[in-house]
PDB file of C-alpha atoms and ligand atoms in Angstrom:
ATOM      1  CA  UNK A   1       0.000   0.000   0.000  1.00 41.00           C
ATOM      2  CA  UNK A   2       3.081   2.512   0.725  1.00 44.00           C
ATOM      3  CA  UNK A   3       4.170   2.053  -2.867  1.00 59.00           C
ATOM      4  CA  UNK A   4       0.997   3.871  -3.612  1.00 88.00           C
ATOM      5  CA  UNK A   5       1.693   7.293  -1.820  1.00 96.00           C
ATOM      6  CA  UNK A   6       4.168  10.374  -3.214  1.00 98.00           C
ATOM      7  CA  UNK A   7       7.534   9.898  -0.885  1.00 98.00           C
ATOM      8  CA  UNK A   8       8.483  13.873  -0.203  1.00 98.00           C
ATOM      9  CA  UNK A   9      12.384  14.301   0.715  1.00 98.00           C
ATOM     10  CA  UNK A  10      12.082  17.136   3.243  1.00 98.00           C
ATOM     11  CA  UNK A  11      14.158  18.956   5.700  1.00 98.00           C
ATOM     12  CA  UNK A  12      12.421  20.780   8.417  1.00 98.00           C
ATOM     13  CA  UNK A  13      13.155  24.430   8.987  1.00 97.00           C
ATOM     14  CA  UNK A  14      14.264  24.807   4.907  1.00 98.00           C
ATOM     15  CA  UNK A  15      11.819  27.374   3.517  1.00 98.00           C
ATOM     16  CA  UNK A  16      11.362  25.788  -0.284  1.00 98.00           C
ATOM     17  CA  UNK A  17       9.986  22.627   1.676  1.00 98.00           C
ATOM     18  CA  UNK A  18       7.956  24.245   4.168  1.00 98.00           C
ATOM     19  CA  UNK A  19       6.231  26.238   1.105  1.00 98.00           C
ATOM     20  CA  UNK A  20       5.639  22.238  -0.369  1.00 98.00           C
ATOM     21  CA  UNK A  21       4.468  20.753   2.940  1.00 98.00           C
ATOM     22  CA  UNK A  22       1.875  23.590   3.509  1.00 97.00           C
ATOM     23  CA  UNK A  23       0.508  22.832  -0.439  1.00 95.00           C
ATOM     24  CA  UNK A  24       0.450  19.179  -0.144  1.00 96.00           C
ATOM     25  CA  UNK A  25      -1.079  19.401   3.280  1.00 95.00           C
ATOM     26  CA  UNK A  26      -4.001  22.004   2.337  1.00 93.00           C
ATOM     27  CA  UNK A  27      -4.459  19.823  -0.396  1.00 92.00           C
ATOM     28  CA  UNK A  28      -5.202  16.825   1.494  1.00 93.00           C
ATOM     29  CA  UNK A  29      -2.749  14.423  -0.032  1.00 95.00           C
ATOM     30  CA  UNK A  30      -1.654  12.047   1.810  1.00 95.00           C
ATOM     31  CA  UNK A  31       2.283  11.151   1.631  1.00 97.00           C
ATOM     32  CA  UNK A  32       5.384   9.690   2.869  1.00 98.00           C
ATOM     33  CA  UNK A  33       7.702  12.052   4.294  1.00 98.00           C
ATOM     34  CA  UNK A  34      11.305  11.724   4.348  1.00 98.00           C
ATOM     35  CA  UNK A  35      13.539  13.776   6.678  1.00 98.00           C
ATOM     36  CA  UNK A  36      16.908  14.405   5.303  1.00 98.00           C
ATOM     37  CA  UNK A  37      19.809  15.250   6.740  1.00 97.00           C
ATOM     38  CA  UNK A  38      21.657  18.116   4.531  1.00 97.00           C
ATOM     39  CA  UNK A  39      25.187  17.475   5.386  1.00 96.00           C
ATOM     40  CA  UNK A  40      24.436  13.893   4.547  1.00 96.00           C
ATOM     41  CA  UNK A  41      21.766  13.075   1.726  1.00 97.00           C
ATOM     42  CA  UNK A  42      20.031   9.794   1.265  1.00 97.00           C
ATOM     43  CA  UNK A  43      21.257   7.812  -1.723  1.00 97.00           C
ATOM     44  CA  UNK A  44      18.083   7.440  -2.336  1.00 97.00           C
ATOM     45  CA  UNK A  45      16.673  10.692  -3.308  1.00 98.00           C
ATOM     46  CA  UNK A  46      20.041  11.831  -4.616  1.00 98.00           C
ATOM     47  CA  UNK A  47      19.105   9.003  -7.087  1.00 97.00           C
ATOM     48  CA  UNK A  48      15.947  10.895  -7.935  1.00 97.00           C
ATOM     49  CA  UNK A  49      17.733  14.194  -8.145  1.00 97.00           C
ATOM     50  CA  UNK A  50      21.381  14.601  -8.615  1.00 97.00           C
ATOM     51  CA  UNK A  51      20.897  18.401  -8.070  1.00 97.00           C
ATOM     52  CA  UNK A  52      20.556  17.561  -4.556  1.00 97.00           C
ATOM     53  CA  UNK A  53      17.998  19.768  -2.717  1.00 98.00           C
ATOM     54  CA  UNK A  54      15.028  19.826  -1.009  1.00 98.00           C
ATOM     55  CA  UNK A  55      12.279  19.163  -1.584  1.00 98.00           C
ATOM     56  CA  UNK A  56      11.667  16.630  -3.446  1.00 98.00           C
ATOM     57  CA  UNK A  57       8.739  14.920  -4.458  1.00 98.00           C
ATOM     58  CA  UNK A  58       8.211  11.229  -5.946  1.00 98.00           C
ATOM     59  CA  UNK A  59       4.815  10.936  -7.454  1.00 98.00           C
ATOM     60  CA  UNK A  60       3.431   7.348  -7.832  1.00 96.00           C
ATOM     61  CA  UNK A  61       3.452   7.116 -11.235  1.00 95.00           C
ATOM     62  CA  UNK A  62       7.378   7.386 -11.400  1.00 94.00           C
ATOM     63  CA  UNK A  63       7.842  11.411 -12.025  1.00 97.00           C
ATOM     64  CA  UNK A  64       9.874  13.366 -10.284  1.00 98.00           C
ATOM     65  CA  UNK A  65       9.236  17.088  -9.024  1.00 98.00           C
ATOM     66  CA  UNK A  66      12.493  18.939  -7.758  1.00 97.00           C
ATOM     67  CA  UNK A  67      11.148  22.079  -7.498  1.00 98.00           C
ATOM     68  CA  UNK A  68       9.077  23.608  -4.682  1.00 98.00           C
ATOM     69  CA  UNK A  69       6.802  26.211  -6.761  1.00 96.00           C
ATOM     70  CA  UNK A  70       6.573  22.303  -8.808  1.00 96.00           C
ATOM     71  CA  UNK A  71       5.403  20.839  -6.685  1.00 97.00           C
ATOM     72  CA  UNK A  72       3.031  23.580  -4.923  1.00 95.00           C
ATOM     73  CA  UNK A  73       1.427  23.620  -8.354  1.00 92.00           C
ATOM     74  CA  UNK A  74       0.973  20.104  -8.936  1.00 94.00           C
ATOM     75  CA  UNK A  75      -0.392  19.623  -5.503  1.00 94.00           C
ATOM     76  CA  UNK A  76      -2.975  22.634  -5.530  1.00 90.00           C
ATOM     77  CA  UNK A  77      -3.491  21.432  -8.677  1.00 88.00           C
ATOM     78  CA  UNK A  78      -5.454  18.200  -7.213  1.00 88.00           C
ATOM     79  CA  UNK A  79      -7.460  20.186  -4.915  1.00 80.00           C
ATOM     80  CA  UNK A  80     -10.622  21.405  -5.650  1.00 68.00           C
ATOM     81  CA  UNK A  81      -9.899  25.345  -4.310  1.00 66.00           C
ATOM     82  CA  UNK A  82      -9.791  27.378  -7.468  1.00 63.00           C
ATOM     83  CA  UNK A  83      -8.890  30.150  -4.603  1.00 58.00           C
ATOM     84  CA  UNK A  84      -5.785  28.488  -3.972  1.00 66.00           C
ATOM     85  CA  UNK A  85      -4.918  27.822  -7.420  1.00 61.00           C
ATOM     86  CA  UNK A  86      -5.258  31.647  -7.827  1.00 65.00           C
ATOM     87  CA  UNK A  87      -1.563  32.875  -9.846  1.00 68.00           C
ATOM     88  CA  UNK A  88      -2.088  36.350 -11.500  1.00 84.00           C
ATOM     89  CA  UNK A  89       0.986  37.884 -12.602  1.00 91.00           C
ATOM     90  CA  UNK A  90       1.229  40.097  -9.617  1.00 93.00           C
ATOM     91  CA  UNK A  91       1.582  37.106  -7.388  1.00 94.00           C
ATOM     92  CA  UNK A  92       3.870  35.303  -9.602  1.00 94.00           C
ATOM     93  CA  UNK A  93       6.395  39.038  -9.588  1.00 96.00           C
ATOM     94  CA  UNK A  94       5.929  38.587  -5.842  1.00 97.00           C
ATOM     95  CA  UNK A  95       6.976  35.245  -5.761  1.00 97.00           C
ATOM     96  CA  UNK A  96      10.066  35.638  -8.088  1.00 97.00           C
ATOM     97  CA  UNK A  97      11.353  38.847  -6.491  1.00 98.00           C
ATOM     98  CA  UNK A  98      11.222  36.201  -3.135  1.00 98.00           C
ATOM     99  CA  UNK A  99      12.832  33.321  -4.520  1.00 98.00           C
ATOM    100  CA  UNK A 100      15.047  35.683  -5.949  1.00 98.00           C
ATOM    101  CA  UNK A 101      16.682  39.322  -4.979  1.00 98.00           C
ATOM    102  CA  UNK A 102      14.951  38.728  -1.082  1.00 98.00           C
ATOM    103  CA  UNK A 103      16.005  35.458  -0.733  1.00 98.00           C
ATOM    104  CA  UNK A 104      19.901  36.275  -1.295  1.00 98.00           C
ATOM    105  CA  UNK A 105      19.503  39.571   0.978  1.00 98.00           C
ATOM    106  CA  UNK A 106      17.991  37.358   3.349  1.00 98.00           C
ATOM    107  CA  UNK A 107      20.416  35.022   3.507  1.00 98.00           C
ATOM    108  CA  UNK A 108      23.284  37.962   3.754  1.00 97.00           C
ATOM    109  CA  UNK A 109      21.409  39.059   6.359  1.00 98.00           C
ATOM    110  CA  UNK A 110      21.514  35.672   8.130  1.00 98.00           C
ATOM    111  CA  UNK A 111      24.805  34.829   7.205  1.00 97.00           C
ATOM    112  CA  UNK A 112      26.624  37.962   8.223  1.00 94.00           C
ATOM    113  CA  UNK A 113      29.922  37.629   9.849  1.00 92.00           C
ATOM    114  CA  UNK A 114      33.075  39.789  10.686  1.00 92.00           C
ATOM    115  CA  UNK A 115      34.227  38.827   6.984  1.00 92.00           C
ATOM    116  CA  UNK A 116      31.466  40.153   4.879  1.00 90.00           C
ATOM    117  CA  UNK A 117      31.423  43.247   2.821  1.00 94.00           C
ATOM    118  CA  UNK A 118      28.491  44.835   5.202  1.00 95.00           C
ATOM    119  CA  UNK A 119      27.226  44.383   8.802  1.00 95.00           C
ATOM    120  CA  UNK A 120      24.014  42.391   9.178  1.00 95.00           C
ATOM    121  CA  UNK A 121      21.741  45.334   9.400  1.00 96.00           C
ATOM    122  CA  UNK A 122      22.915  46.614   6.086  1.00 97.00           C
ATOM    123  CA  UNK A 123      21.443  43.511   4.826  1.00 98.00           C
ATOM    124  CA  UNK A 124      18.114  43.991   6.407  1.00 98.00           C
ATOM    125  CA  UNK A 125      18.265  47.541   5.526  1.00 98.00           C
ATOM    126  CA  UNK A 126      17.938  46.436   1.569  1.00 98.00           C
ATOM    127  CA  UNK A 127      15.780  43.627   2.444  1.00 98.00           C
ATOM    128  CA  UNK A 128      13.217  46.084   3.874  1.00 98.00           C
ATOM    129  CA  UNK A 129      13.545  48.586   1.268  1.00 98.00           C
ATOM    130  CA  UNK A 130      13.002  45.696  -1.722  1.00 98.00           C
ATOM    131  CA  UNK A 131      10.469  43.438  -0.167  1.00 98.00           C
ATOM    132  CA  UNK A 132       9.239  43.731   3.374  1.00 98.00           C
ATOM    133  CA  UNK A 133       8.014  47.301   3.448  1.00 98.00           C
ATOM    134  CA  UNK A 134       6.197  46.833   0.682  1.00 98.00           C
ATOM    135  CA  UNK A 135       4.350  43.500   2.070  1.00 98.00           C
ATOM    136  CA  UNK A 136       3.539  45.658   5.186  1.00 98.00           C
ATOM    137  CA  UNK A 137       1.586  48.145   2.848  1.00 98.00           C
ATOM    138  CA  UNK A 138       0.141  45.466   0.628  1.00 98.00           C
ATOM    139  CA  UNK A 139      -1.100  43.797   3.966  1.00 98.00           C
ATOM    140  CA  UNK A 140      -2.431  47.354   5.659  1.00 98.00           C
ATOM    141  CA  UNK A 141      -4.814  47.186   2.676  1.00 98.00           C
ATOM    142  CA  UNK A 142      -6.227  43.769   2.364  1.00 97.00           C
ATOM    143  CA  UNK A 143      -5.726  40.583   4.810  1.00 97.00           C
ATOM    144  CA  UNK A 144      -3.775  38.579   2.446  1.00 96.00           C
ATOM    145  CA  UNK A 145      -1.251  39.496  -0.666  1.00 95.00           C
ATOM    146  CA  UNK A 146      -3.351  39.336  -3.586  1.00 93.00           C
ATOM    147  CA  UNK A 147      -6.634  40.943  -1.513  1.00 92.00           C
ATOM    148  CA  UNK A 148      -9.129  39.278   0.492  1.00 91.00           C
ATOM    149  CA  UNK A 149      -8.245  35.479  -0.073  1.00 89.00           C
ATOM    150  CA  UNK A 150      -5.103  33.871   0.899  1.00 92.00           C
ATOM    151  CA  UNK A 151      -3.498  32.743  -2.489  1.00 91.00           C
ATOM    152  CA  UNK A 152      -0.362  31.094  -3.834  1.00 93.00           C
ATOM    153  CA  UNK A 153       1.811  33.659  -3.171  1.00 95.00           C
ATOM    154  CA  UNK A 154       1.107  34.082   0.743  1.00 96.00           C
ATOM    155  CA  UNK A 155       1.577  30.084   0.815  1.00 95.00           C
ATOM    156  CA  UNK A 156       4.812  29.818  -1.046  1.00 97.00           C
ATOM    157  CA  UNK A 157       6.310  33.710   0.546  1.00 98.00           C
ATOM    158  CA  UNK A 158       5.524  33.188   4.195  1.00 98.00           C
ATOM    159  CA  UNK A 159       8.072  30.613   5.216  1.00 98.00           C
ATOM    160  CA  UNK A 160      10.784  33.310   3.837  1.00 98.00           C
ATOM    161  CA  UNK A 161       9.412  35.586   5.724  1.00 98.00           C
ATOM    162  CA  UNK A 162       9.281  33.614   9.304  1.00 98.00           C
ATOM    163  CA  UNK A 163      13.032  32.943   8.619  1.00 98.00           C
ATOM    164  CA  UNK A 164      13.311  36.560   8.058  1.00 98.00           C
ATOM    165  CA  UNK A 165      11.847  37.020  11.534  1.00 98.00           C
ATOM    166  CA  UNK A 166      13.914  34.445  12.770  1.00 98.00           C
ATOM    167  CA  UNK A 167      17.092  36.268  12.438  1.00 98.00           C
ATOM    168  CA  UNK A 168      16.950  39.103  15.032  1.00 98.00           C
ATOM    169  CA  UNK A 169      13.317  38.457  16.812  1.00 98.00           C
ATOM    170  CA  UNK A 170      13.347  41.304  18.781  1.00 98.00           C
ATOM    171  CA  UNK A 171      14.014  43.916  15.772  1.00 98.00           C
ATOM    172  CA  UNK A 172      11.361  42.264  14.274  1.00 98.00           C
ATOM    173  CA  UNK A 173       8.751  42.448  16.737  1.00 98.00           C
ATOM    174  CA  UNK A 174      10.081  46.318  17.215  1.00 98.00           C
ATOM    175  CA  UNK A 175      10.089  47.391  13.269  1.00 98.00           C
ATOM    176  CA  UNK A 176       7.191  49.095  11.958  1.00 98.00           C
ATOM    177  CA  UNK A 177       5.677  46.264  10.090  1.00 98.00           C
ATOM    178  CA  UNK A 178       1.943  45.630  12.148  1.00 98.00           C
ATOM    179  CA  UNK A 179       0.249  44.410   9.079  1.00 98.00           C
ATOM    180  CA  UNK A 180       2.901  41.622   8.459  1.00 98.00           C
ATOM    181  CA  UNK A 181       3.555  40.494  11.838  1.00 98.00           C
ATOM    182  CA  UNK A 182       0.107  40.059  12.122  1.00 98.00           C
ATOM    183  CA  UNK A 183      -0.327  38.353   9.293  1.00 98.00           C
ATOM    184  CA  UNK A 184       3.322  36.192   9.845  1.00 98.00           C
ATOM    185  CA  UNK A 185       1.385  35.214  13.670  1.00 98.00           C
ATOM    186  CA  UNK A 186      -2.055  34.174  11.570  1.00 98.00           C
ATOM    187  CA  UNK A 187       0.014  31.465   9.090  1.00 98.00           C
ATOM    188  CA  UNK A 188       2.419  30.359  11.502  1.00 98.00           C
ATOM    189  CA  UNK A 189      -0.221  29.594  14.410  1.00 98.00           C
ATOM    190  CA  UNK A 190      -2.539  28.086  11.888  1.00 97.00           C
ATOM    191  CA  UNK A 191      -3.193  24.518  12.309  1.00 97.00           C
ATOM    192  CA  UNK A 192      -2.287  23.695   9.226  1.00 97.00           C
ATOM    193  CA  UNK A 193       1.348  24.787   9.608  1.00 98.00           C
ATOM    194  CA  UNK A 194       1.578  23.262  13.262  1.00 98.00           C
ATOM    195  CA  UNK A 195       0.739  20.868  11.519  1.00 98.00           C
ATOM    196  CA  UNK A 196       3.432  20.087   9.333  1.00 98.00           C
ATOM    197  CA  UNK A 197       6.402  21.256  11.579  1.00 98.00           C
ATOM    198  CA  UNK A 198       6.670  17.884  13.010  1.00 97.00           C
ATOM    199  CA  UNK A 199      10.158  17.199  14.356  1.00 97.00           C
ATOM    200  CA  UNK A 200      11.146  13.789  12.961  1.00 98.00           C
ATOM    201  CA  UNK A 201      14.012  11.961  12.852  1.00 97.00           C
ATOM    202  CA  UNK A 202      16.702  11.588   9.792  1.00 98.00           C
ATOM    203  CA  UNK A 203      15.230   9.003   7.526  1.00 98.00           C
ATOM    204  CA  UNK A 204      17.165   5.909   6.865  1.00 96.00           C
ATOM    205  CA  UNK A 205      16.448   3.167   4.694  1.00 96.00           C
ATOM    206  CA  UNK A 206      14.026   0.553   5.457  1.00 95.00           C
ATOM    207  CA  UNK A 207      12.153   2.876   8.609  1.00 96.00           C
ATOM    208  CA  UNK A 208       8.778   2.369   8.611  1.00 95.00           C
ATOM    209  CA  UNK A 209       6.674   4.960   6.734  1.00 96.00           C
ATOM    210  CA  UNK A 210       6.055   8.719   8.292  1.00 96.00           C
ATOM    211  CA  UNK A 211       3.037  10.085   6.922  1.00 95.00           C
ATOM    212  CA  UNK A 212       2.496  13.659   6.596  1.00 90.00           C
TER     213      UNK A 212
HETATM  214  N1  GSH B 301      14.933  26.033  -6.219  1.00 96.52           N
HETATM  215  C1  GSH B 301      14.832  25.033  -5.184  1.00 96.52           C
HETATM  216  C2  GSH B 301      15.657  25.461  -3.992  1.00 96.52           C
HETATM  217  C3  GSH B 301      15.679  24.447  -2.870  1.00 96.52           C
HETATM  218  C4  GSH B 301      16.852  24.676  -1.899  1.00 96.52           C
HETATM  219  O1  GSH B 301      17.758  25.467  -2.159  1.00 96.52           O
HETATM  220  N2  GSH B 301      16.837  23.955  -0.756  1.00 96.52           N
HETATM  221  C5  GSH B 301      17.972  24.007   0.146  1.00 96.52           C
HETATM  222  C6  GSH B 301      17.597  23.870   1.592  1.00 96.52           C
HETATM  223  S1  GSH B 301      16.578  25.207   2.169  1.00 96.52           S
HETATM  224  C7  GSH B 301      18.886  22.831  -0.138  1.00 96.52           C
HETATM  225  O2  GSH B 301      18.422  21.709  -0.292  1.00 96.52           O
HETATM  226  N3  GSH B 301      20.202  23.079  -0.228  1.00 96.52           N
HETATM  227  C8  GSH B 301      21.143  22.027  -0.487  1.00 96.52           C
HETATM  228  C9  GSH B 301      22.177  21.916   0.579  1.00 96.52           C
HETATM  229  O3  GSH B 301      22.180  22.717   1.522  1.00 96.52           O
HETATM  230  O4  GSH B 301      22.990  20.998   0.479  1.00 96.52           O
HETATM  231  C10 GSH B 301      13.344  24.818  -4.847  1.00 96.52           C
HETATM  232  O5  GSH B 301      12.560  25.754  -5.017  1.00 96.52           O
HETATM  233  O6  GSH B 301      12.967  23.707  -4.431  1.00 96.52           O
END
């Protein structure tokens, strides 16, 4: 019967997968999930995907998704929400300018050290500027990105985000930014992401199944 369900290669606190678990999960699909150790990746799913990161999903019928918008897609896909499907172009800039100039600030910001070019907060600084200032606003307006439905984009953005928190907790709680704290508290006390922040052990070959 465990043949049957997708086996997701996962890794706890790593954004791209927490954006996949909270898709697959809304979407009701029940899988095998597969904690992997980064420093030390499973044979197994490196098979799958020589690129080696998470996640990574294996579907049933033999494919393959090594992406995490991939696989947020082809779960929300099998749901029945046309809400959730929801992926106008302004949500799909939002996502990209995540994945992409935010995310590296974000990890400067994290990764600052005596031996890079700027101190941490210069980091932030830009970070604010390019992405989280203008969340704030979007979210003073309406309760979610996009307006008055949570969509894609606050799904597949808000694990970014929470790591962005994450990094100095007590700036973040201080900054001016009520709209996305409060909207950062809503997701990340929400069932549905308790809910798939399990702490689980490294898998190893032959362990018993851990469903999602
Ligand atoms: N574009 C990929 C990025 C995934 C990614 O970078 N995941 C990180 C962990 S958060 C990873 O697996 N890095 C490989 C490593 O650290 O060895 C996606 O969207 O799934």
């Amino acid at each position: 019967m465990n043949s049957t369900l997708p086996v997701l290669y996962s890794f706890r606190r790593c954004p791209y997968a927490i954006r996949a678990r909270l898709a697959l999960k809304l979407a009701g699909i029940a899988l095998e999930v597969r904690e992997v150790t980064l420093r030390d990746k499973p044979a197994a799913m490196l098979a799958l995907s020589p690129k080696g990161t998470v996640p990574v999903l294996q579907l049933p019928d033999g494919r393959v998704l090594e992406q995490s918008l991939d696989i947020m897609h082809w779960a929300l896909g099998q749901a029945d929400s046309e809400i959730w499907r929801m992926d106008d172009a302004t949500g799909q800039a939002l996502i990209a300018l995540n994945d992409g100039a935010f995310k590296g600030l974000l990890d400067d910001y994290k990764y600052a050290n005596p031996q890079s070019t700027h101190p941490a907060g210069h980091y932030r600084d830009e970070a604010v500027d390019l992405f989280i200032a203008p969340l704030n606003q979007r979210l003073s307006q309406t309760p979610y990105f996009l307006g008055e439905a949570a969509a894609l984009a606050d799904l597949a953005i808000v694990p970014f985000i929470r790591q962005f928190a994450g990094v100095n907790p007590g700036w973040f709680l201080a900054a001016p930014f009520p709209a996305l704290r409060r909207w950062l508290d809503a997701w990340t006390h929400s069932a549905l992401f308790v809910s798939i922040m399990p702490r689980l052990d490294p898998w190893q070959p032959g362990d018993p199944p851990t469903l999602l």
